[in-house]
Amino acid sequence: MQDLPTSASSPEEMCRGMKIVYGEDYKPQLAAKYVQDFANTSDAGPFDGLLGFSEGACVAANILLDQERTSLERPFKCAVFFNGIPPARAGNAGLYLADECGQVIKTPTLHVFGARDPGKFASLALGNLCTSDNSSVYDHGQGHEIPRAPAITKRIATLVREMVAGIESNPTNSVNEGACKR
């Protein structure tokens, strides 16, 4: 974590230094392709949502971003991101950031992060990519972890139920034609 940026004017500016941390071997698009292929071909589905922690949230965000751009069947109706990272551009060309792309993920999302996580700016930047009317943010007050305290897990479960209820009452997810190009 010592390579993470330490100050900037916005979460997006903080994220710009992250590609230095992850280096050339970081390929979330490949992982996203595996998950999408599985979801589209598996008899285990259908799958309603995605859940991702840290880099797994980056993979899930890449999947949602791809869903927003295509007219293909959308197997995922929502996502829960724990201590998430914004979706990565192809070829390790940085991250998709709201100050460059706007709010490009319209799929309902829940962003759970901890105020004591040194990389919390990435969670905030991922949240900024999602439309505010379809996303919720919850700070569990801890670090870079999935919280296990009963009161916190109950609150997260309530937020997930509220997100699912919102989907059930409005089952259409709009597609953003203006999504950033790869």
Short mmCIF file of N, CA and C in Angstrom, two decimals:
data_model
loop_
_atom_site.label_atom_id
_atom_site.label_comp_id
_atom_site.label_asym_id
_atom_site.label_seq_id
_atom_site.Cartn_x
_atom_site.Cartn_y
_atom_site.Cartn_z
N MET A 1 0.81 -1.20 0.00
CA MET A 1 0.00 0.00 0.00
C MET A 1 0.85 1.26 0.00
N GLN A 2 2.13 1.16 0.24
CA GLN A 2 2.96 2.35 0.29
C GLN A 2 3.04 3.07 -1.04
N ASP A 3 2.66 2.40 -2.15
CA ASP A 3 2.71 3.03 -3.46
C ASP A 3 1.43 3.78 -3.82
N LEU A 4 0.41 3.70 -2.97
CA LEU A 4 -0.82 4.42 -3.26
C LEU A 4 -0.59 5.92 -3.12
N PRO A 5 -1.26 6.71 -3.95
CA PRO A 5 -1.15 8.16 -3.81
C PRO A 5 -1.68 8.58 -2.44
N THR A 6 -1.18 9.68 -1.92
CA THR A 6 -1.56 10.09 -0.58
C THR A 6 -2.41 11.36 -0.52
N SER A 7 -2.45 12.13 -1.60
CA SER A 7 -3.29 13.32 -1.57
C SER A 7 -3.65 13.72 -2.99
N ALA A 8 -4.83 14.25 -3.11
CA ALA A 8 -5.33 14.75 -4.40
C ALA A 8 -6.62 15.49 -4.14
N SER A 9 -7.12 16.14 -5.16
CA SER A 9 -8.32 16.95 -5.01
C SER A 9 -9.61 16.15 -5.13
N SER A 10 -9.55 14.91 -5.64
CA SER A 10 -10.76 14.11 -5.83
C SER A 10 -10.42 12.63 -5.77
N PRO A 11 -11.42 11.79 -5.56
CA PRO A 11 -11.14 10.34 -5.61
C PRO A 11 -10.58 9.91 -6.96
N GLU A 12 -11.08 10.55 -8.03
CA GLU A 12 -10.60 10.20 -9.37
C GLU A 12 -9.11 10.52 -9.52
N GLU A 13 -8.70 11.67 -9.01
CA GLU A 13 -7.29 12.04 -9.09
C GLU A 13 -6.42 11.06 -8.30
N MET A 14 -6.92 10.61 -7.17
CA MET A 14 -6.19 9.61 -6.39
C MET A 14 -6.03 8.31 -7.18
N CYS A 15 -7.06 7.93 -7.92
CA CYS A 15 -7.03 6.67 -8.67
C CYS A 15 -6.06 6.70 -9.84
N ARG A 16 -5.77 7.85 -10.35
CA ARG A 16 -4.87 7.92 -11.51
C ARG A 16 -3.50 7.32 -11.22
N GLY A 17 -3.07 7.34 -9.99
CA GLY A 17 -1.78 6.75 -9.63
C GLY A 17 -1.83 5.25 -9.39
N MET A 18 -3.02 4.66 -9.41
CA MET A 18 -3.15 3.25 -9.07
C MET A 18 -2.54 2.31 -10.09
N LYS A 19 -2.48 2.68 -11.36
CA LYS A 19 -1.93 1.74 -12.34
C LYS A 19 -0.46 1.44 -12.05
N ILE A 20 0.20 2.35 -11.38
CA ILE A 20 1.59 2.10 -10.98
C ILE A 20 1.63 0.95 -9.98
N VAL A 21 0.67 0.89 -9.09
CA VAL A 21 0.61 -0.15 -8.08
C VAL A 21 0.35 -1.51 -8.72
N TYR A 22 -0.56 -1.58 -9.67
CA TYR A 22 -0.98 -2.86 -10.21
C TYR A 22 -0.06 -3.39 -11.30
N GLY A 23 0.58 -2.55 -12.04
CA GLY A 23 1.54 -2.99 -13.03
C GLY A 23 0.93 -3.65 -14.25
N GLU A 24 1.79 -4.25 -15.06
CA GLU A 24 1.41 -4.79 -16.35
C GLU A 24 0.60 -6.09 -16.27
N ASP A 25 0.72 -6.83 -15.18
CA ASP A 25 0.04 -8.13 -15.09
C ASP A 25 -1.40 -8.03 -14.62
N TYR A 26 -1.87 -6.84 -14.34
CA TYR A 26 -3.23 -6.66 -13.84
C TYR A 26 -4.19 -6.64 -15.02
N LYS A 27 -5.02 -7.69 -15.19
CA LYS A 27 -5.90 -7.82 -16.35
C LYS A 27 -7.33 -8.18 -15.92
N PRO A 28 -8.05 -7.25 -15.32
CA PRO A 28 -9.41 -7.58 -14.88
C PRO A 28 -10.36 -7.87 -16.04
N GLN A 29 -10.06 -7.36 -17.24
CA GLN A 29 -10.95 -7.63 -18.37
C GLN A 29 -10.98 -9.13 -18.69
N LEU A 30 -9.85 -9.81 -18.53
CA LEU A 30 -9.80 -11.25 -18.78
C LEU A 30 -10.66 -11.99 -17.76
N ALA A 31 -10.55 -11.61 -16.50
CA ALA A 31 -11.39 -12.22 -15.46
C ALA A 31 -12.86 -11.92 -15.74
N ALA A 32 -13.17 -10.70 -16.17
CA ALA A 32 -14.55 -10.33 -16.49
C ALA A 32 -15.09 -11.20 -17.62
N LYS A 33 -14.27 -11.46 -18.62
CA LYS A 33 -14.69 -12.31 -19.73
C LYS A 33 -15.02 -13.72 -19.25
N TYR A 34 -14.20 -14.27 -18.34
CA TYR A 34 -14.47 -15.60 -17.80
C TYR A 34 -15.81 -15.63 -17.07
N VAL A 35 -16.07 -14.62 -16.25
CA VAL A 35 -17.33 -14.56 -15.50
C VAL A 35 -18.51 -14.42 -16.47
N GLN A 36 -18.39 -13.53 -17.46
CA GLN A 36 -19.46 -13.35 -18.43
C GLN A 36 -19.72 -14.62 -19.22
N ASP A 37 -18.66 -15.29 -19.67
CA ASP A 37 -18.83 -16.54 -20.41
C ASP A 37 -19.53 -17.58 -19.56
N PHE A 38 -19.14 -17.69 -18.30
CA PHE A 38 -19.78 -18.64 -17.39
C PHE A 38 -21.26 -18.30 -17.21
N ALA A 39 -21.56 -17.04 -16.97
CA ALA A 39 -22.95 -16.61 -16.75
C ALA A 39 -23.81 -16.86 -17.99
N ASN A 40 -23.23 -16.69 -19.16
CA ASN A 40 -23.99 -16.85 -20.41
C ASN A 40 -24.15 -18.29 -20.84
N THR A 41 -23.32 -19.21 -20.33
CA THR A 41 -23.36 -20.59 -20.79
C THR A 41 -23.70 -21.61 -19.71
N SER A 42 -23.69 -21.21 -18.47
CA SER A 42 -23.87 -22.14 -17.37
C SER A 42 -25.34 -22.50 -17.15
N ASP A 43 -25.56 -23.76 -16.80
CA ASP A 43 -26.90 -24.19 -16.41
C ASP A 43 -27.20 -23.81 -14.96
N ALA A 44 -26.21 -23.28 -14.26
CA ALA A 44 -26.39 -22.90 -12.86
C ALA A 44 -27.18 -21.62 -12.70
N GLY A 45 -27.32 -20.82 -13.76
CA GLY A 45 -28.00 -19.55 -13.69
C GLY A 45 -29.50 -19.70 -13.70
N PRO A 46 -30.26 -18.63 -13.81
CA PRO A 46 -29.77 -17.28 -14.02
C PRO A 46 -29.18 -16.66 -12.75
N PHE A 47 -28.38 -15.65 -12.95
CA PHE A 47 -27.72 -14.94 -11.86
C PHE A 47 -28.28 -13.53 -11.82
N ASP A 48 -28.74 -13.12 -10.64
CA ASP A 48 -29.34 -11.79 -10.53
C ASP A 48 -28.32 -10.70 -10.32
N GLY A 49 -27.24 -10.99 -9.60
CA GLY A 49 -26.32 -9.93 -9.26
C GLY A 49 -24.88 -10.39 -9.15
N LEU A 50 -24.03 -9.42 -9.00
CA LEU A 50 -22.60 -9.62 -8.83
C LEU A 50 -22.20 -9.11 -7.45
N LEU A 51 -21.21 -9.75 -6.85
CA LEU A 51 -20.64 -9.28 -5.61
C LEU A 51 -19.14 -9.31 -5.80
N GLY A 52 -18.47 -8.20 -5.52
CA GLY A 52 -17.03 -8.15 -5.68
C GLY A 52 -16.37 -7.42 -4.54
N PHE A 53 -15.20 -7.92 -4.14
CA PHE A 53 -14.39 -7.29 -3.10
C PHE A 53 -13.09 -6.82 -3.73
N SER A 54 -12.74 -5.55 -3.54
CA SER A 54 -11.49 -4.96 -3.99
C SER A 54 -11.31 -5.15 -5.50
N GLU A 55 -10.29 -5.91 -5.93
CA GLU A 55 -10.10 -6.13 -7.36
C GLU A 55 -11.26 -6.91 -7.98
N GLY A 56 -11.92 -7.76 -7.17
CA GLY A 56 -13.11 -8.47 -7.65
C GLY A 56 -14.22 -7.49 -7.99
N ALA A 57 -14.30 -6.38 -7.26
CA ALA A 57 -15.27 -5.34 -7.59
C ALA A 57 -14.90 -4.66 -8.90
N CYS A 58 -13.61 -4.53 -9.16
CA CYS A 58 -13.16 -3.98 -10.44
C CYS A 58 -13.63 -4.88 -11.59
N VAL A 59 -13.49 -6.19 -11.41
CA VAL A 59 -13.95 -7.16 -12.41
C VAL A 59 -15.45 -7.01 -12.61
N ALA A 60 -16.20 -6.97 -11.50
CA ALA A 60 -17.65 -6.83 -11.58
C ALA A 60 -18.05 -5.52 -12.26
N ALA A 61 -17.34 -4.45 -11.95
CA ALA A 61 -17.63 -3.15 -12.58
C ALA A 61 -17.34 -3.20 -14.08
N ASN A 62 -16.29 -3.91 -14.48
CA ASN A 62 -16.02 -4.08 -15.91
C ASN A 62 -17.17 -4.81 -16.60
N ILE A 63 -17.72 -5.82 -15.93
CA ILE A 63 -18.85 -6.56 -16.48
C ILE A 63 -20.06 -5.63 -16.65
N LEU A 64 -20.36 -4.85 -15.62
CA LEU A 64 -21.50 -3.93 -15.73
C LEU A 64 -21.28 -2.90 -16.82
N LEU A 65 -20.07 -2.39 -16.93
CA LEU A 65 -19.77 -1.43 -17.98
C LEU A 65 -19.98 -2.05 -19.36
N ASP A 66 -19.54 -3.30 -19.53
CA ASP A 66 -19.77 -4.00 -20.80
C ASP A 66 -21.26 -4.19 -21.05
N GLN A 67 -22.01 -4.55 -20.01
CA GLN A 67 -23.47 -4.70 -20.15
C GLN A 67 -24.12 -3.40 -20.61
N GLU A 68 -23.65 -2.29 -20.07
CA GLU A 68 -24.24 -1.00 -20.42
C GLU A 68 -24.03 -0.67 -21.89
N ARG A 69 -22.95 -1.17 -22.47
CA ARG A 69 -22.60 -0.84 -23.85
C ARG A 69 -23.23 -1.74 -24.90
N THR A 70 -23.73 -2.88 -24.50
CA THR A 70 -24.21 -3.85 -25.48
C THR A 70 -25.72 -3.99 -25.40
N SER A 71 -26.28 -4.54 -26.45
CA SER A 71 -27.71 -4.82 -26.45
C SER A 71 -27.96 -6.30 -26.16
N LEU A 72 -26.92 -7.01 -25.77
CA LEU A 72 -27.07 -8.42 -25.44
C LEU A 72 -27.88 -8.59 -24.17
N GLU A 73 -28.33 -9.81 -23.93
CA GLU A 73 -29.06 -10.09 -22.69
C GLU A 73 -28.20 -9.68 -21.51
N ARG A 74 -28.83 -9.07 -20.52
CA ARG A 74 -28.11 -8.55 -19.37
C ARG A 74 -28.32 -9.48 -18.19
N PRO A 75 -27.37 -10.41 -17.98
CA PRO A 75 -27.59 -11.41 -16.94
C PRO A 75 -27.52 -10.87 -15.52
N PHE A 76 -26.93 -9.70 -15.33
CA PHE A 76 -26.77 -9.17 -13.98
C PHE A 76 -27.60 -7.91 -13.82
N LYS A 77 -28.48 -7.92 -12.82
CA LYS A 77 -29.39 -6.81 -12.60
C LYS A 77 -28.90 -5.84 -11.54
N CYS A 78 -27.89 -6.24 -10.77
CA CYS A 78 -27.39 -5.39 -9.70
C CYS A 78 -25.99 -5.85 -9.29
N ALA A 79 -25.34 -5.07 -8.45
CA ALA A 79 -24.03 -5.44 -7.93
C ALA A 79 -23.81 -4.85 -6.55
N VAL A 80 -23.06 -5.58 -5.74
CA VAL A 80 -22.62 -5.11 -4.44
C VAL A 80 -21.10 -5.07 -4.49
N PHE A 81 -20.54 -3.90 -4.24
CA PHE A 81 -19.10 -3.71 -4.27
C PHE A 81 -18.59 -3.46 -2.85
N PHE A 82 -17.66 -4.29 -2.40
CA PHE A 82 -17.00 -4.08 -1.12
C PHE A 82 -15.61 -3.53 -1.39
N ASN A 83 -15.33 -2.34 -0.88
CA ASN A 83 -14.01 -1.71 -1.03
C ASN A 83 -13.57 -1.79 -2.49
N GLY A 84 -14.44 -1.32 -3.38
CA GLY A 84 -14.26 -1.50 -4.81
C GLY A 84 -13.25 -0.58 -5.46
N ILE A 85 -12.92 -0.96 -6.69
CA ILE A 85 -12.01 -0.21 -7.55
C ILE A 85 -12.75 0.02 -8.86
N PRO A 86 -12.62 1.19 -9.47
CA PRO A 86 -13.31 1.43 -10.75
C PRO A 86 -12.88 0.43 -11.83
N PRO A 87 -13.71 0.25 -12.86
CA PRO A 87 -13.35 -0.67 -13.93
C PRO A 87 -12.08 -0.23 -14.65
N ALA A 88 -11.32 -1.21 -15.10
CA ALA A 88 -10.04 -0.94 -15.75
C ALA A 88 -10.20 -0.87 -17.27
N ARG A 89 -9.44 0.00 -17.87
CA ARG A 89 -9.40 0.10 -19.32
C ARG A 89 -8.54 -1.02 -19.89
N ALA A 90 -8.84 -1.40 -21.11
CA ALA A 90 -8.08 -2.46 -21.78
C ALA A 90 -6.62 -2.06 -21.91
N GLY A 91 -5.76 -3.05 -21.88
CA GLY A 91 -4.34 -2.80 -22.09
C GLY A 91 -3.66 -2.07 -20.95
N ASN A 92 -4.23 -2.18 -19.74
CA ASN A 92 -3.66 -1.51 -18.57
C ASN A 92 -3.49 0.00 -18.80
N ALA A 93 -4.49 0.58 -19.46
CA ALA A 93 -4.43 2.01 -19.78
C ALA A 93 -5.14 2.85 -18.73
N GLY A 94 -5.13 2.41 -17.49
CA GLY A 94 -5.75 3.17 -16.42
C GLY A 94 -7.15 2.70 -16.11
N LEU A 95 -7.87 3.52 -15.39
CA LEU A 95 -9.21 3.19 -14.92
C LEU A 95 -10.24 4.12 -15.55
N TYR A 96 -11.46 3.63 -15.68
CA TYR A 96 -12.56 4.51 -16.06
C TYR A 96 -12.90 5.37 -14.86
N LEU A 97 -12.95 6.67 -15.05
CA LEU A 97 -13.20 7.60 -13.96
C LEU A 97 -14.30 8.58 -14.35
N ALA A 98 -15.12 8.94 -13.38
CA ALA A 98 -16.30 9.77 -13.65
C ALA A 98 -15.95 11.15 -14.18
N ASP A 99 -14.81 11.71 -13.80
CA ASP A 99 -14.48 13.04 -14.30
C ASP A 99 -14.08 13.01 -15.78
N GLU A 100 -13.91 11.82 -16.35
CA GLU A 100 -13.66 11.66 -17.78
C GLU A 100 -14.87 11.10 -18.52
N CYS A 101 -15.64 10.27 -17.85
CA CYS A 101 -16.72 9.52 -18.51
C CYS A 101 -18.12 9.91 -18.04
N GLY A 102 -18.24 10.45 -16.86
CA GLY A 102 -19.56 10.70 -16.29
C GLY A 102 -20.06 9.47 -15.55
N GLN A 103 -21.36 9.46 -15.30
CA GLN A 103 -21.98 8.33 -14.60
C GLN A 103 -22.40 7.31 -15.66
N VAL A 104 -21.56 6.33 -15.90
CA VAL A 104 -21.78 5.40 -17.01
C VAL A 104 -22.38 4.07 -16.60
N ILE A 105 -22.45 3.78 -15.33
CA ILE A 105 -23.06 2.52 -14.88
C ILE A 105 -24.43 2.84 -14.30
N LYS A 106 -25.46 2.39 -15.00
CA LYS A 106 -26.83 2.66 -14.55
C LYS A 106 -27.47 1.47 -13.85
N THR A 107 -26.80 0.33 -13.86
CA THR A 107 -27.27 -0.84 -13.14
C THR A 107 -27.26 -0.52 -11.65
N PRO A 108 -28.29 -0.91 -10.90
CA PRO A 108 -28.30 -0.63 -9.46
C PRO A 108 -27.10 -1.23 -8.74
N THR A 109 -26.50 -0.44 -7.86
CA THR A 109 -25.30 -0.86 -7.13
C THR A 109 -25.35 -0.43 -5.68
N LEU A 110 -24.65 -1.20 -4.85
CA LEU A 110 -24.43 -0.86 -3.45
C LEU A 110 -22.92 -0.84 -3.25
N HIS A 111 -22.41 0.24 -2.71
CA HIS A 111 -20.97 0.43 -2.48
C HIS A 111 -20.72 0.42 -0.97
N VAL A 112 -20.01 -0.59 -0.50
CA VAL A 112 -19.70 -0.73 0.91
C VAL A 112 -18.20 -0.55 1.07
N PHE A 113 -17.80 0.37 1.92
CA PHE A 113 -16.37 0.60 2.13
C PHE A 113 -16.14 1.00 3.58
N GLY A 114 -14.87 1.01 3.96
CA GLY A 114 -14.52 1.39 5.32
C GLY A 114 -13.73 2.68 5.37
N ALA A 115 -14.08 3.55 6.27
CA ALA A 115 -13.40 4.85 6.39
C ALA A 115 -11.92 4.70 6.72
N ARG A 116 -11.54 3.57 7.31
CA ARG A 116 -10.13 3.36 7.66
C ARG A 116 -9.37 2.59 6.58
N ASP A 117 -10.00 2.34 5.44
CA ASP A 117 -9.32 1.69 4.32
C ASP A 117 -8.43 2.72 3.63
N PRO A 118 -7.12 2.48 3.52
CA PRO A 118 -6.26 3.46 2.85
C PRO A 118 -6.63 3.67 1.39
N GLY A 119 -7.32 2.74 0.79
CA GLY A 119 -7.74 2.88 -0.60
C GLY A 119 -9.20 3.26 -0.76
N LYS A 120 -9.79 3.87 0.27
CA LYS A 120 -11.23 4.19 0.21
C LYS A 120 -11.56 5.14 -0.95
N PHE A 121 -10.59 5.92 -1.39
CA PHE A 121 -10.84 6.83 -2.52
C PHE A 121 -11.26 6.05 -3.76
N ALA A 122 -10.76 4.81 -3.93
CA ALA A 122 -11.15 4.01 -5.08
C ALA A 122 -12.63 3.63 -5.00
N SER A 123 -13.10 3.30 -3.79
CA SER A 123 -14.52 3.00 -3.60
C SER A 123 -15.38 4.21 -3.95
N LEU A 124 -14.93 5.37 -3.53
CA LEU A 124 -15.67 6.60 -3.83
C LEU A 124 -15.67 6.89 -5.33
N ALA A 125 -14.53 6.65 -5.99
CA ALA A 125 -14.45 6.87 -7.44
C ALA A 125 -15.34 5.89 -8.18
N LEU A 126 -15.40 4.64 -7.73
CA LEU A 126 -16.32 3.67 -8.36
C LEU A 126 -17.76 4.12 -8.16
N GLY A 127 -18.10 4.57 -6.98
CA GLY A 127 -19.44 5.08 -6.74
C GLY A 127 -19.80 6.25 -7.63
N ASN A 128 -18.83 7.10 -7.91
CA ASN A 128 -19.08 8.25 -8.79
C ASN A 128 -19.39 7.85 -10.23
N LEU A 129 -18.98 6.65 -10.63
CA LEU A 129 -19.28 6.17 -11.99
C LEU A 129 -20.72 5.69 -12.13
N CYS A 130 -21.38 5.47 -11.02
CA CYS A 130 -22.73 4.90 -11.02
C CYS A 130 -23.77 6.00 -10.82
N THR A 131 -24.90 5.85 -11.51
CA THR A 131 -25.93 6.89 -11.39
C THR A 131 -26.41 6.97 -9.95
N SER A 132 -26.53 8.18 -9.48
CA SER A 132 -26.88 8.39 -8.08
C SER A 132 -28.27 7.89 -7.72
N ASP A 133 -29.20 7.86 -8.68
CA ASP A 133 -30.54 7.37 -8.36
C ASP A 133 -30.61 5.85 -8.32
N ASN A 134 -29.55 5.15 -8.75
CA ASN A 134 -29.52 3.69 -8.71
C ASN A 134 -28.41 3.13 -7.83
N SER A 135 -27.78 3.97 -7.02
CA SER A 135 -26.70 3.46 -6.20
C SER A 135 -26.84 3.96 -4.76
N SER A 136 -26.31 3.14 -3.85
CA SER A 136 -26.27 3.49 -2.44
C SER A 136 -24.85 3.29 -1.95
N VAL A 137 -24.47 4.06 -0.94
CA VAL A 137 -23.13 3.99 -0.37
C VAL A 137 -23.27 3.75 1.12
N TYR A 138 -22.45 2.84 1.64
CA TYR A 138 -22.45 2.57 3.08
C TYR A 138 -21.01 2.47 3.58
N ASP A 139 -20.67 3.30 4.55
CA ASP A 139 -19.36 3.28 5.19
C ASP A 139 -19.47 2.48 6.48
N HIS A 140 -18.83 1.32 6.52
CA HIS A 140 -18.90 0.47 7.71
C HIS A 140 -17.89 0.88 8.77
N GLY A 141 -17.05 1.88 8.48
CA GLY A 141 -16.17 2.46 9.47
C GLY A 141 -14.91 1.67 9.77
N GLN A 142 -14.71 0.54 9.10
CA GLN A 142 -13.54 -0.29 9.36
C GLN A 142 -12.52 -0.11 8.24
N GLY A 143 -11.67 -1.10 8.04
CA GLY A 143 -10.62 -1.03 7.03
C GLY A 143 -10.98 -1.75 5.74
N HIS A 144 -9.97 -2.29 5.09
CA HIS A 144 -10.12 -2.97 3.80
C HIS A 144 -10.54 -4.41 4.07
N GLU A 145 -11.82 -4.58 4.35
CA GLU A 145 -12.35 -5.88 4.76
C GLU A 145 -13.85 -5.94 4.52
N ILE A 146 -14.35 -7.16 4.52
CA ILE A 146 -15.80 -7.35 4.54
C ILE A 146 -16.17 -7.46 6.02
N PRO A 147 -16.98 -6.55 6.52
CA PRO A 147 -17.28 -6.54 7.96
C PRO A 147 -18.07 -7.77 8.39
N ARG A 148 -17.82 -8.18 9.63
CA ARG A 148 -18.50 -9.35 10.18
C ARG A 148 -19.32 -9.04 11.43
N ALA A 149 -19.27 -7.83 11.93
CA ALA A 149 -20.04 -7.48 13.12
C ALA A 149 -21.54 -7.59 12.80
N PRO A 150 -22.30 -8.23 13.68
CA PRO A 150 -23.73 -8.47 13.40
C PRO A 150 -24.52 -7.21 13.02
N ALA A 151 -24.33 -6.12 13.72
CA ALA A 151 -25.09 -4.90 13.42
C ALA A 151 -24.77 -4.39 12.01
N ILE A 152 -23.51 -4.47 11.64
CA ILE A 152 -23.09 -3.98 10.32
C ILE A 152 -23.61 -4.91 9.22
N THR A 153 -23.49 -6.21 9.43
CA THR A 153 -23.97 -7.15 8.39
C THR A 153 -25.48 -7.05 8.23
N LYS A 154 -26.19 -6.81 9.32
CA LYS A 154 -27.65 -6.62 9.22
C LYS A 154 -27.97 -5.37 8.40
N ARG A 155 -27.22 -4.30 8.61
CA ARG A 155 -27.44 -3.06 7.85
C ARG A 155 -27.16 -3.28 6.36
N ILE A 156 -26.07 -3.99 6.06
CA ILE A 156 -25.75 -4.28 4.66
C ILE A 156 -26.85 -5.14 4.04
N ALA A 157 -27.33 -6.14 4.78
CA ALA A 157 -28.41 -7.00 4.27
C ALA A 157 -29.66 -6.17 3.99
N THR A 158 -29.97 -5.23 4.85
CA THR A 158 -31.12 -4.35 4.62
C THR A 158 -30.93 -3.53 3.35
N LEU A 159 -29.73 -3.00 3.14
CA LEU A 159 -29.46 -2.21 1.93
C LEU A 159 -29.56 -3.07 0.67
N VAL A 160 -29.10 -4.32 0.74
CA VAL A 160 -29.23 -5.23 -0.41
C VAL A 160 -30.71 -5.50 -0.68
N ARG A 161 -31.48 -5.77 0.37
CA ARG A 161 -32.92 -6.01 0.19
C ARG A 161 -33.61 -4.79 -0.44
N GLU A 162 -33.24 -3.60 0.01
CA GLU A 162 -33.82 -2.38 -0.56
C GLU A 162 -33.46 -2.24 -2.04
N MET A 163 -32.23 -2.57 -2.40
CA MET A 163 -31.82 -2.50 -3.80
C MET A 163 -32.62 -3.50 -4.63
N VAL A 164 -32.77 -4.72 -4.14
CA VAL A 164 -33.52 -5.75 -4.87
C VAL A 164 -34.99 -5.35 -4.98
N ALA A 165 -35.56 -4.79 -3.93
CA ALA A 165 -36.96 -4.33 -3.99
C ALA A 165 -37.12 -3.25 -5.05
N GLY A 166 -36.14 -2.36 -5.16
CA GLY A 166 -36.19 -1.33 -6.19
C GLY A 166 -36.13 -1.91 -7.58
N ILE A 167 -35.35 -2.97 -7.77
CA ILE A 167 -35.27 -3.63 -9.07
C ILE A 167 -36.59 -4.30 -9.40
N GLU A 168 -37.17 -4.96 -8.41
CA GLU A 168 -38.44 -5.65 -8.64
C GLU A 168 -39.56 -4.68 -8.97
N SER A 169 -39.51 -3.47 -8.40
CA SER A 169 -40.56 -2.50 -8.70
C SER A 169 -40.31 -1.76 -10.02
N ASN A 170 -39.07 -1.78 -10.51
CA ASN A 170 -38.71 -1.16 -11.79
C ASN A 170 -37.68 -2.05 -12.48
N PRO A 171 -38.13 -3.12 -13.15
CA PRO A 171 -37.21 -4.13 -13.66
C PRO A 171 -36.35 -3.71 -14.85
N THR A 172 -36.57 -2.56 -15.43
CA THR A 172 -35.76 -2.17 -16.59
C THR A 172 -34.55 -1.38 -16.13
N ASN A 173 -33.41 -1.74 -16.67
CA ASN A 173 -32.18 -0.99 -16.45
C ASN A 173 -31.88 -0.26 -17.75
N SER A 174 -31.69 1.04 -17.67
CA SER A 174 -31.43 1.78 -18.90
C SER A 174 -29.98 1.59 -19.34
N VAL A 175 -29.77 1.67 -20.63
CA VAL A 175 -28.43 1.53 -21.20
C VAL A 175 -27.89 2.91 -21.49
N ASN A 176 -26.65 3.14 -21.13
CA ASN A 176 -26.03 4.43 -21.35
C ASN A 176 -25.27 4.43 -22.66
N GLU A 177 -25.81 5.08 -23.67
CA GLU A 177 -25.16 5.12 -24.99
C GLU A 177 -23.87 5.92 -24.95
N GLY A 178 -23.68 6.77 -23.96
CA GLY A 178 -22.51 7.61 -23.92
C GLY A 178 -21.36 7.04 -23.10
N ALA A 179 -21.38 5.74 -22.84
CA ALA A 179 -20.33 5.13 -22.03
C ALA A 179 -18.97 5.33 -22.68
N CYS A 180 -17.96 5.48 -21.85
CA CYS A 180 -16.59 5.66 -22.34
C CYS A 180 -16.20 4.54 -23.27
N LYS A 181 -15.44 4.87 -24.28
CA LYS A 181 -14.96 3.88 -25.23
C LYS A 181 -13.75 3.17 -24.63
N ARG A 182 -13.56 1.93 -25.02
CA ARG A 182 -12.38 1.17 -24.58
C ARG A 182 -11.21 1.74 -25.29
#
